[in-house]
Short mmCIF file of C-alpha atoms and ligand atoms in Angstrom, two decimals:
data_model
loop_
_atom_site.label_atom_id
_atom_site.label_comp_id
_atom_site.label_asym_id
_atom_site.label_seq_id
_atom_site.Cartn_x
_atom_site.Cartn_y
_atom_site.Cartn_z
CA UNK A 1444 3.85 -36.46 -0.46
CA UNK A 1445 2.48 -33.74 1.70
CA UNK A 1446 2.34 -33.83 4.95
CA UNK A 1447 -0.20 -32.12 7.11
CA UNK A 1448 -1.24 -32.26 10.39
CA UNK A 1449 -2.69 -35.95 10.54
CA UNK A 1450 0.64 -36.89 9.46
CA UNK A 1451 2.42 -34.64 11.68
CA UNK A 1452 2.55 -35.47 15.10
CA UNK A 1453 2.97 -33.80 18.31
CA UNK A 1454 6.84 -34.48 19.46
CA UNK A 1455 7.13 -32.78 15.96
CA UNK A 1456 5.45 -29.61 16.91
CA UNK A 1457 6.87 -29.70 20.03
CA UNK A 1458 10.21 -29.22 18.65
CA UNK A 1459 9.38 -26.86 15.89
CA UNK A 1460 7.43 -24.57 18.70
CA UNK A 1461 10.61 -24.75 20.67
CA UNK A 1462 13.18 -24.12 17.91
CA UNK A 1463 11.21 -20.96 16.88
CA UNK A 1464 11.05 -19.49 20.30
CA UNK A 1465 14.33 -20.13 20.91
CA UNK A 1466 15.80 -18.53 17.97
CA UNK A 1467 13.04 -15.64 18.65
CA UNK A 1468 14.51 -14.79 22.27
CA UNK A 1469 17.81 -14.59 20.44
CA UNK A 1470 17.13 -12.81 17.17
CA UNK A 1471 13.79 -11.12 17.31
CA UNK A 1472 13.74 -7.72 15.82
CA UNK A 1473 12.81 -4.18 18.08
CA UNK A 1474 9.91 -2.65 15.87
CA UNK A 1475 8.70 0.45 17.03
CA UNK A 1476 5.04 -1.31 17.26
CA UNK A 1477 6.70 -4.43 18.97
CA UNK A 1478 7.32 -2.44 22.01
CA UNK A 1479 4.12 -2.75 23.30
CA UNK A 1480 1.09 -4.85 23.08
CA UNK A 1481 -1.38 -1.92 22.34
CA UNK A 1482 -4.05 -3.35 20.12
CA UNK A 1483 -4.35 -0.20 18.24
CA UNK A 1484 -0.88 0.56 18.00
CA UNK A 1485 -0.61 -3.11 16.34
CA UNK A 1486 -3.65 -2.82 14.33
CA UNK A 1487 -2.33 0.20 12.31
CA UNK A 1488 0.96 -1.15 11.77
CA UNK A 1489 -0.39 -4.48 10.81
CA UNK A 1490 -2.66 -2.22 8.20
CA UNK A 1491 0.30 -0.45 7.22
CA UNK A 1492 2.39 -3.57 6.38
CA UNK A 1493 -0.13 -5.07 4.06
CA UNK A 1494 2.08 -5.04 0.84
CA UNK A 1495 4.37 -2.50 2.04
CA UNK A 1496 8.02 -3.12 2.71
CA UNK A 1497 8.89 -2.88 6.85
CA UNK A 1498 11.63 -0.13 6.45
CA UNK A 1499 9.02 2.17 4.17
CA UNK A 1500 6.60 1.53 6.36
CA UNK A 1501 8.27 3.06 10.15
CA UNK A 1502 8.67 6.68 9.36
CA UNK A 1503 4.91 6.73 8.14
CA UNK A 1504 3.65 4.40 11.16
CA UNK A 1505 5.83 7.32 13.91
CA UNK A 1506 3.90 10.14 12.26
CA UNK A 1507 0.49 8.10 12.26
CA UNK A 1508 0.76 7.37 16.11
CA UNK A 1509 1.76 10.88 17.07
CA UNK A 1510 -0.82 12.67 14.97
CA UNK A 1511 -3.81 9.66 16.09
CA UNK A 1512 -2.42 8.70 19.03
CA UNK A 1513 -5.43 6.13 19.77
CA UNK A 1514 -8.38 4.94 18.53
CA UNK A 1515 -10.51 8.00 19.48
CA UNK A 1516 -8.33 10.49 17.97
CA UNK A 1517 -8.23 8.18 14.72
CA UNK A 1518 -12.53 8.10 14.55
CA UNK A 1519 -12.58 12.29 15.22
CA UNK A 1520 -10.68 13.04 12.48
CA UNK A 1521 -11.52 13.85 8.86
CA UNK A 1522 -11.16 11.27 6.33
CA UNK A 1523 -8.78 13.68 4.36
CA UNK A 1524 -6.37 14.21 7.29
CA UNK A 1525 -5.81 10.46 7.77
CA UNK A 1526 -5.24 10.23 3.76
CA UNK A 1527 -3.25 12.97 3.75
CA UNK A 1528 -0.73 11.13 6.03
CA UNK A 1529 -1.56 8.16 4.14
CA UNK A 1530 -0.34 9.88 1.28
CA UNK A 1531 2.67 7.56 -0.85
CA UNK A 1532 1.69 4.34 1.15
CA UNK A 1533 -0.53 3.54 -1.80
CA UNK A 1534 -3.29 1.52 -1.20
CA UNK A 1535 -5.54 3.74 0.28
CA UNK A 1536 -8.89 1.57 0.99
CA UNK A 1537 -7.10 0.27 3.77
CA UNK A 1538 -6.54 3.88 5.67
CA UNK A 1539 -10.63 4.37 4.81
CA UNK A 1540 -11.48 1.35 6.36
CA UNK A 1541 -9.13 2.05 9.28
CA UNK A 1542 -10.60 5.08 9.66
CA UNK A 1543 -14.02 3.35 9.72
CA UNK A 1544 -13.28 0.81 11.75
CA UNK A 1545 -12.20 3.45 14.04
CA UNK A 1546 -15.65 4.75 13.95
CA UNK A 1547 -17.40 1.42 14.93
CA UNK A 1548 -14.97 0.69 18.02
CA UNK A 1549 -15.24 4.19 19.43
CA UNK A 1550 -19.01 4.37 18.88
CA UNK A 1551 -19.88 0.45 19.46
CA UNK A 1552 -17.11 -0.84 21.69
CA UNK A 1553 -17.02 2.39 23.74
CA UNK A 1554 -13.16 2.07 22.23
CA UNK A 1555 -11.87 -1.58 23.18
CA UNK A 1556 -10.79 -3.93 20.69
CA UNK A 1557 -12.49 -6.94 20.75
CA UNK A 1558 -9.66 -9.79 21.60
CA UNK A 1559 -11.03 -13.30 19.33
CA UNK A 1560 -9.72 -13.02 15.88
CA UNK A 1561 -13.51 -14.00 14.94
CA UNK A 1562 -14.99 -10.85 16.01
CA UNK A 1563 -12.08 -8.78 14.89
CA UNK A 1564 -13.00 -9.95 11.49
CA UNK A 1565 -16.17 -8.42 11.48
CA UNK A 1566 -14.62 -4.64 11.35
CA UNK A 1567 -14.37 -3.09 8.53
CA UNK A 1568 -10.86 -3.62 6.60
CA UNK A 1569 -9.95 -6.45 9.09
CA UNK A 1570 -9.08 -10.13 7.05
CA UNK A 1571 -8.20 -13.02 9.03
CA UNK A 1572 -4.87 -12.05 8.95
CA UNK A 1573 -4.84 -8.74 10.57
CA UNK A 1574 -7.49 -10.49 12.99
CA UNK A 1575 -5.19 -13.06 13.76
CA UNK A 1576 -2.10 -10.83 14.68
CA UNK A 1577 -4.16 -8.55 16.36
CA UNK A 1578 -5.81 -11.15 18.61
CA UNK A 1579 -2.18 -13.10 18.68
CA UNK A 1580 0.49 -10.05 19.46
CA UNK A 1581 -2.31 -7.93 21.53
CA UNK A 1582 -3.84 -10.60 23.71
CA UNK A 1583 -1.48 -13.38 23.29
CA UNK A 1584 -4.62 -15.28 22.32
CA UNK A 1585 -3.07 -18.64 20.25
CA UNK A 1586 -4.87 -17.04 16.70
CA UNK A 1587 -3.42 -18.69 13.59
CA UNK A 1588 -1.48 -16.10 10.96
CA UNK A 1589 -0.39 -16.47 7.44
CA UNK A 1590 0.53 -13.82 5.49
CA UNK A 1591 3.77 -14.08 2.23
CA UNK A 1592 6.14 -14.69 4.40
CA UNK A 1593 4.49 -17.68 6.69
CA UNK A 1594 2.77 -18.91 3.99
CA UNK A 1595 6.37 -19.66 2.20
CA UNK A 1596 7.98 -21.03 5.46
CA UNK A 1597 4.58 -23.18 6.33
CA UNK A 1598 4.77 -24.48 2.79
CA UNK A 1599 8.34 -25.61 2.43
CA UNK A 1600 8.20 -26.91 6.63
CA UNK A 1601 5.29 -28.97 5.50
CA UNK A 1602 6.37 -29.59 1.91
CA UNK A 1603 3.02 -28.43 0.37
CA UNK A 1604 3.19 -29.51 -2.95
CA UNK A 1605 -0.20 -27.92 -4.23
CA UNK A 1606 -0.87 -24.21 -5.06
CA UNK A 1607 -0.51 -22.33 -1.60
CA UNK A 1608 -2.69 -19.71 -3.15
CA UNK A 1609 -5.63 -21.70 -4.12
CA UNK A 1610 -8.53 -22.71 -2.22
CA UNK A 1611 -7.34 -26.04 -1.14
CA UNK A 1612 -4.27 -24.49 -0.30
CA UNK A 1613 -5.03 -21.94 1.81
CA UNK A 1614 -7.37 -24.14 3.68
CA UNK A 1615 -4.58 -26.54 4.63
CA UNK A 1616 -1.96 -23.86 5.55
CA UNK A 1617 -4.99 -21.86 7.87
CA UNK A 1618 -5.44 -24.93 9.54
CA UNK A 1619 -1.83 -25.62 10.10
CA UNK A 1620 -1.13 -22.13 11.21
CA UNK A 1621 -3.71 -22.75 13.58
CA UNK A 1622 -2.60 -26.31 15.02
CA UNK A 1623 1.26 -24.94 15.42
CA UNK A 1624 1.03 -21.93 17.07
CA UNK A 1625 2.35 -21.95 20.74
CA UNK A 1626 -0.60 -22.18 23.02
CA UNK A 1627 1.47 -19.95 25.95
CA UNK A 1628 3.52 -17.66 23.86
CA UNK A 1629 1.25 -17.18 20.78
CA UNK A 1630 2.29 -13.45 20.37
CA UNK A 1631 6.36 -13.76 20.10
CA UNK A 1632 5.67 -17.43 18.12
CA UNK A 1633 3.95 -15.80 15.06
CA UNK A 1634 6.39 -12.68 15.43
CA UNK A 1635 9.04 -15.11 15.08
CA UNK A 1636 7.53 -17.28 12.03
CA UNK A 1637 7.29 -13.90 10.01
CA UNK A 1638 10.62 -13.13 10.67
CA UNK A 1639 12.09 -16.60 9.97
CA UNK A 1640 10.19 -16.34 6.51
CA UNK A 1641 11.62 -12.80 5.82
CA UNK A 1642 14.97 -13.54 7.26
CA UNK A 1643 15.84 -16.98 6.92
CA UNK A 1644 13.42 -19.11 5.12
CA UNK A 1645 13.80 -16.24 1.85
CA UNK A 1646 11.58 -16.62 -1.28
CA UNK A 1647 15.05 -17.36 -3.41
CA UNK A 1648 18.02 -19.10 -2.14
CA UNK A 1649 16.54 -19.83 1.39
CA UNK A 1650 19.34 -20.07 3.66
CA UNK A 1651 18.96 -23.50 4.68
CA UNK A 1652 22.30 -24.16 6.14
CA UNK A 1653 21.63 -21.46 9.03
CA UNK A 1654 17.86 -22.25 9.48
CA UNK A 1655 16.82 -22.78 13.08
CA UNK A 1656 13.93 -24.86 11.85
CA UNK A 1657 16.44 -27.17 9.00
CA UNK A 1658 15.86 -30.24 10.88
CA UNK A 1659 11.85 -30.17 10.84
CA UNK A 1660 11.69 -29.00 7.56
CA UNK A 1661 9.95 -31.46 5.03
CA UNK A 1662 11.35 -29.54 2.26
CA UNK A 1663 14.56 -29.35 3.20
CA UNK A 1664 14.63 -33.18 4.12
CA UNK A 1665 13.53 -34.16 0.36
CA UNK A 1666 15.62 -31.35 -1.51
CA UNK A 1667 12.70 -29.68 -2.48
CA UNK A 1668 12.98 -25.69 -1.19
CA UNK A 1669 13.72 -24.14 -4.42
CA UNK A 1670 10.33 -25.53 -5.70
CA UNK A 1671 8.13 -24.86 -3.20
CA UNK A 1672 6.10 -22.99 -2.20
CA UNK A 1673 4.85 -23.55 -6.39
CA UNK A 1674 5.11 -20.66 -8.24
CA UNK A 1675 2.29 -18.00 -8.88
CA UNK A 1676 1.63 -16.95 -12.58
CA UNK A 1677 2.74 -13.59 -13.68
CA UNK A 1678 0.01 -11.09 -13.72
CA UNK A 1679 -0.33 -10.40 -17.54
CA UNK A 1680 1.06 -6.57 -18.11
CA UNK A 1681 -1.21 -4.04 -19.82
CA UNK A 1682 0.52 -0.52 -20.95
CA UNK A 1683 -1.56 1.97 -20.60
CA UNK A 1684 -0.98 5.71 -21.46
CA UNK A 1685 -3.01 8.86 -19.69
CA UNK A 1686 -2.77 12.68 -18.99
CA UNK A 1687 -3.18 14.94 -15.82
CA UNK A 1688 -3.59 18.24 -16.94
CA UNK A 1689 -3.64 20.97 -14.61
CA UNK A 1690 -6.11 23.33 -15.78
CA UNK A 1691 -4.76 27.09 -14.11
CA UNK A 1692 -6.78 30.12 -13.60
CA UNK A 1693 -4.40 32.44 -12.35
CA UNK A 1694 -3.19 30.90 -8.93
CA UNK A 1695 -5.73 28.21 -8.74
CA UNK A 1696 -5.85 24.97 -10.37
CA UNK A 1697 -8.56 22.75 -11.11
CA UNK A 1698 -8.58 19.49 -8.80
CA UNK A 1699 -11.24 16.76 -7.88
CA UNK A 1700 -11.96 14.51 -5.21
CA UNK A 1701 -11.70 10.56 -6.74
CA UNK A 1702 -15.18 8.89 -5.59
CA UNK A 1703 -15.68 5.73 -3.66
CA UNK A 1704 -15.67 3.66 -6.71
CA UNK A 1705 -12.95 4.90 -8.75
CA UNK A 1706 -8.99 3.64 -8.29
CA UNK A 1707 -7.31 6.24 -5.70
CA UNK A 1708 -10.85 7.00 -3.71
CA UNK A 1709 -11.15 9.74 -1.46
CA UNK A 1710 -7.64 11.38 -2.79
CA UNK A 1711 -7.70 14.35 -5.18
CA UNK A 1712 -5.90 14.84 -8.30
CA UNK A 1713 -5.71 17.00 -11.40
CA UNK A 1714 -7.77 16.48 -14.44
CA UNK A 1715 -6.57 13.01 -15.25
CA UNK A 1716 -7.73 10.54 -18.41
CA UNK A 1717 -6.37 7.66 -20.06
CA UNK A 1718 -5.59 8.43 -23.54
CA UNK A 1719 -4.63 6.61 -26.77
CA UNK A 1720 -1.04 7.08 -28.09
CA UNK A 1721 -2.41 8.89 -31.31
CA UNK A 1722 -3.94 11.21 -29.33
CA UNK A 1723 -0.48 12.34 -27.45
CA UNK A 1724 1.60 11.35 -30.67
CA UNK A 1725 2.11 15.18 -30.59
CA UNK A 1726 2.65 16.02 -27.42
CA UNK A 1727 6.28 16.42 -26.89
CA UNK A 1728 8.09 16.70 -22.96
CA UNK A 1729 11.34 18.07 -24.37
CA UNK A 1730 14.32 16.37 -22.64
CA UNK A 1731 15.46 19.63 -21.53
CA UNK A 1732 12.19 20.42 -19.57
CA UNK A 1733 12.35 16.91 -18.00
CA UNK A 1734 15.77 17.06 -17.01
CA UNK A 1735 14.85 19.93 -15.05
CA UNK A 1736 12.43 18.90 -13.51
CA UNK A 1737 13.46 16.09 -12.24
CA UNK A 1738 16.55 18.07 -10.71
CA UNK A 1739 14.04 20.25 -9.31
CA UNK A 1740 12.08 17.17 -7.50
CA UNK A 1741 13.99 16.43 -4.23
CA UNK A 1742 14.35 19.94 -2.96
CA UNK A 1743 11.47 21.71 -5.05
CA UNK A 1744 13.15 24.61 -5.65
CA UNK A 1745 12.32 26.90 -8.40
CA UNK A 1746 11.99 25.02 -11.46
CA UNK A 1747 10.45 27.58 -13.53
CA UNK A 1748 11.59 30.83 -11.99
CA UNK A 1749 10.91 33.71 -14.02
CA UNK A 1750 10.78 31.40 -17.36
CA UNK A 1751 7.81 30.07 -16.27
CA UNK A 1752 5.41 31.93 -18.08
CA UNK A 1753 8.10 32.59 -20.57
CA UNK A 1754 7.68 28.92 -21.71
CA UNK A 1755 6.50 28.42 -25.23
CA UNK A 1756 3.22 26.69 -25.41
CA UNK A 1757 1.67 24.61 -28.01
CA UNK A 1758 -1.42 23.46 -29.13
CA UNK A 1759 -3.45 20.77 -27.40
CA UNK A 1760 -4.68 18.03 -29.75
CA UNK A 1761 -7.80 18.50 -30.15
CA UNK A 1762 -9.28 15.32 -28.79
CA UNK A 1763 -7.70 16.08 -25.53
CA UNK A 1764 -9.26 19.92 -25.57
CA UNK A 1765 -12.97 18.11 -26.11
CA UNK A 1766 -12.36 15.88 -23.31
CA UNK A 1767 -10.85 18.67 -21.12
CA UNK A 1768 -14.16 20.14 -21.72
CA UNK A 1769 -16.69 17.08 -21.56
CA UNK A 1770 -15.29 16.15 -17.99
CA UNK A 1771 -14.97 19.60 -16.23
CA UNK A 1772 -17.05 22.41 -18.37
CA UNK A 1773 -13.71 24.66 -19.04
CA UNK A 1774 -12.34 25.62 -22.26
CA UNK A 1775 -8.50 25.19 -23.04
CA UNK A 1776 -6.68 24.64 -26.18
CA UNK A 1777 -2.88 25.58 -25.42
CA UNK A 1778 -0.33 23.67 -23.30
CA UNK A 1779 3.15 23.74 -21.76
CA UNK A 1780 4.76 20.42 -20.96
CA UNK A 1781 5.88 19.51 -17.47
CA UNK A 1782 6.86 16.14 -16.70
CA UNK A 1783 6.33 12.27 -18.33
CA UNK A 1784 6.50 9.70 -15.34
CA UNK A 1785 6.56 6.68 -15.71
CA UNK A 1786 4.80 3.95 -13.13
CA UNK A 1787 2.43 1.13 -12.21
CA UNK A 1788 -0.78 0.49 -10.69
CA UNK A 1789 -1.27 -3.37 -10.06
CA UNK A 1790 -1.25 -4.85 -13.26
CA UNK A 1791 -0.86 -2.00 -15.33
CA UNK A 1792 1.93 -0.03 -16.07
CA UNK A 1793 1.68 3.54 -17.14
CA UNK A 1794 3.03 6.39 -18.89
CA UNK A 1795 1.63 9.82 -17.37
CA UNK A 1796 2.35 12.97 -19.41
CA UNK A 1797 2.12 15.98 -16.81
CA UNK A 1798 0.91 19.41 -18.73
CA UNK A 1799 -0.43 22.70 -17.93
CA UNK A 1800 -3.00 24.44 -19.26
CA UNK A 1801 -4.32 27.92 -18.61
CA UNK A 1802 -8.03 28.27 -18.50
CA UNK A 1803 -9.20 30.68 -21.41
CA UNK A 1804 -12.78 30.07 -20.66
CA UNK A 1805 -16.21 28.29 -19.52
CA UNK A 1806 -18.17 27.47 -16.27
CA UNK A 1807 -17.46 23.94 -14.00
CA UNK A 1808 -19.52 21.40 -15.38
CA UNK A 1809 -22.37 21.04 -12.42
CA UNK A 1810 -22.45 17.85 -10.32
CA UNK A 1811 -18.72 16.52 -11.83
CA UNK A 1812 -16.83 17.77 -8.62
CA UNK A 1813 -14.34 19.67 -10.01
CA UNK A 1814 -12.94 22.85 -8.05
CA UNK A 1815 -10.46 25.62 -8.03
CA UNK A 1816 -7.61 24.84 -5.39
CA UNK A 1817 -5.27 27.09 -4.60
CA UNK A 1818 -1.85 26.18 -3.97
CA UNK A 1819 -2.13 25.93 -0.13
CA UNK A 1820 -5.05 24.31 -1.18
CA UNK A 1821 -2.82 21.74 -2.67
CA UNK A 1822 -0.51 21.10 0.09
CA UNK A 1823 -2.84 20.22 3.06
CA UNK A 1824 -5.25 18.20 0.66
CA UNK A 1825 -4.27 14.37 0.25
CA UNK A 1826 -3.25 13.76 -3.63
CA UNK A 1827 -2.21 10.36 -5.48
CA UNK A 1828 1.52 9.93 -5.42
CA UNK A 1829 2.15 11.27 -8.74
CA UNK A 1830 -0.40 14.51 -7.67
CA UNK A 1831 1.71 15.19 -5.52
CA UNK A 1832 4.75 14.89 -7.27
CA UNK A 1833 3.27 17.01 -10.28
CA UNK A 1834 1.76 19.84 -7.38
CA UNK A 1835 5.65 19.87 -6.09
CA UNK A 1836 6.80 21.20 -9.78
CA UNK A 1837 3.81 23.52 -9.98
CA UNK A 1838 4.64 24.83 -6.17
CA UNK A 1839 7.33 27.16 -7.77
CA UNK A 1840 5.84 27.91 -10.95
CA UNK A 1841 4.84 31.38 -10.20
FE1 LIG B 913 13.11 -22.67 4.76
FE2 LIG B 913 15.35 -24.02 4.33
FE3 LIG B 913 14.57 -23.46 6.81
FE4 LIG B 913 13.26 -25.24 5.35
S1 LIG B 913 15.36 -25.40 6.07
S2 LIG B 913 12.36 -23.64 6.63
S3 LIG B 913 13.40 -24.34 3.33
S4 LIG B 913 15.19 -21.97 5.22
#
């Protein structure tokens, strides 16, 4: 039987508030954005954190704060240069909206956060979450948070024993989050319930035996914290196979800006298109090509050296050539294999075959954005993580 806050009562949140602050004043972690309680400084971080691991996201969160040191700097600056440092973070809507949101507070808050969680929600890119921390860790205001990890510890400490996920769910666990959090320490109280569900209160083999929180825990009590919080149903897979050709005209390639409504907006990338596996049946990455080039990855040295143009190419299929041409107005029919990586966006997982084509002829299709870059070009301008890992193998192709 769950049991939510009309059959919780207040000697038991007493205790649990206690419990968590004490273990918090004994094992809170230093975070680099812990160490003060700058709204902005806590806004990008929280921004940054949204499904991205803590220890990938402090090296990109130091180089964020020094480059936009506040909120001001953050709104002056072009929407390339923040995705540029962006760049491998994935996700990108949320650095647009941060960078929008940056805009409104500058321009219509003459740069001061708002403290309630209710108006934070009203900027662009900010979900009750983010709101909540923000309003919680900034201004010690007693806003409710749940995010994976509370939403697993809130569910086991309550023994929620519907779908945490689904509408009823989340509306119970909101309003829990709400009713427990410390009226006079709101900020360290939800820092501590994230860290007790990373930490302690783990999504497989919680370690109960440790847990500051073991003897309010409703799960624990009836043997049921390998169970709960109830599963989620595995996203169905779809394979998916595409290209990214880099069309080259001497030392330029051909690159375009992805548009607001396509995956990957506002970053560039080569000429890239989903393609069926008949189409690339032919096309070939010899094992010898990608074993260099994947040695040549972590330093980018030369991978090509004088070779490069030595290379033998071969001929493009011709579905691939039409396309080539339909999309961007330039003719190529020859091709010299780079790279196949392999990866996954959401639900889809994806084989990418990397080639490079010279240009032998045509003019840029008007109005379909495409450009010559050159390879300086390419460094300072913000590409999709396998852009830039392709751009790093062309870098020393001379
Ligand atoms: Fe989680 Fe176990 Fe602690 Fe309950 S006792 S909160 S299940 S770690």
């Amino acid at each position: 039987m769950s049991a939510y806050p009309k059959d919780l009562d207040q000697g038991w949140r007493r205790r649990l508030r206690s419990r968590v602050l004490r273990w918090y004043d004994q094992n809170g972690r230093k975070l680099p954005w812990r160490e003060s309680a700058d709204p902005y400084r806590i806004w990008v971080s929280e921004i940054m954190l949204q499904q991205t691991t803590v220890t990938a996201v402090v090296p990109y969160f130091e180089r964020f704060i020094e480059r936009f040191p506040d909120v001001r700097c953050l709104a002056e600056a072009e929407q390339d240069q923040v995705l540029r440092l962006w760049e491998g973070l994935g996700y990108y809507s949320r650095a647009r909206n941060l960078h929008k949101a940056a805009g409104v507070i500058t321009r219509d808050m003459d740069a001061r956060f708002p403290e309630a969680a209710d108006e934070l929600k009203q900027l662009p890119g900010i979900g009750p979450y983010t709101a909540g921390a923000i309003s919680s860790f900034a201004f010690n205001r007693p806003a409710a948070i749940l995010e994976a990890n509370t939403l697993r510890l809130y569910s086991r400490l309550t023994e929620l024993d519907i779908d945490p996920r689904g509408t009823e769910g989340q509306k119970k666990l909101w309003k829990f989050a709400g009713w427990i959090v410390s009226r006079k320490r709101a900020a360290d109280f939800n820092q501590a319930v994230m860290d007790i569900g990373s930490q302690v209160c783990r999504p497989i083999d919680p370690k109960c035996s440790t847990c500051p929180l073991m003897p309010s825990c409703k799960s624990f009590e009836e043997g049921r914290q390998s169970e709960i919080p109830l599963a989620k149903p595995k996203p169905q897979i779809t394979d998916v196979t595409e290209v990214s050709i880099a069309v080259r005209k001497g030392n330029r390639f051909l690159m375009r800006q992805y548009a607001d409504n396509e995956r990957w907006a506002g970053l560039w990338d080569f000429v890239r298109f989903e393609v069926s596996d008949e189409d690339v049946a032919n096309v070939q990455i010899p094992e010898r090509r990608r074993a260099k080039a994947m040695a040549a990855l972590p330093g980018q040295q030369s991978l090509f050296g004088d070779d490069c143009e030595a290379e033998s190419l071969s001929l493009l299929p011709p579905s691939l050539t039409k396309r080539i041409t339909e999309l961007t107005g330039t003719m190529v029919t020859s091709y010299e294999p780079i790279i196949e990586i392999r990866h996954a966006v959401t639900r889809y997982r994806i084989r990418l075959l990397c080639l490079v084509c010279k240009f032998e002829d045509g003019r840029l299709k008007q109005g379909a954005g495409y450009q010559w870059c050159s390879r300086n070009q390419l460094r300072d301008l913000p590409l999709s993580t396998t852009g830039r890992r392709f751009a790093a193998l062309l870098d020393s192709c001379r």
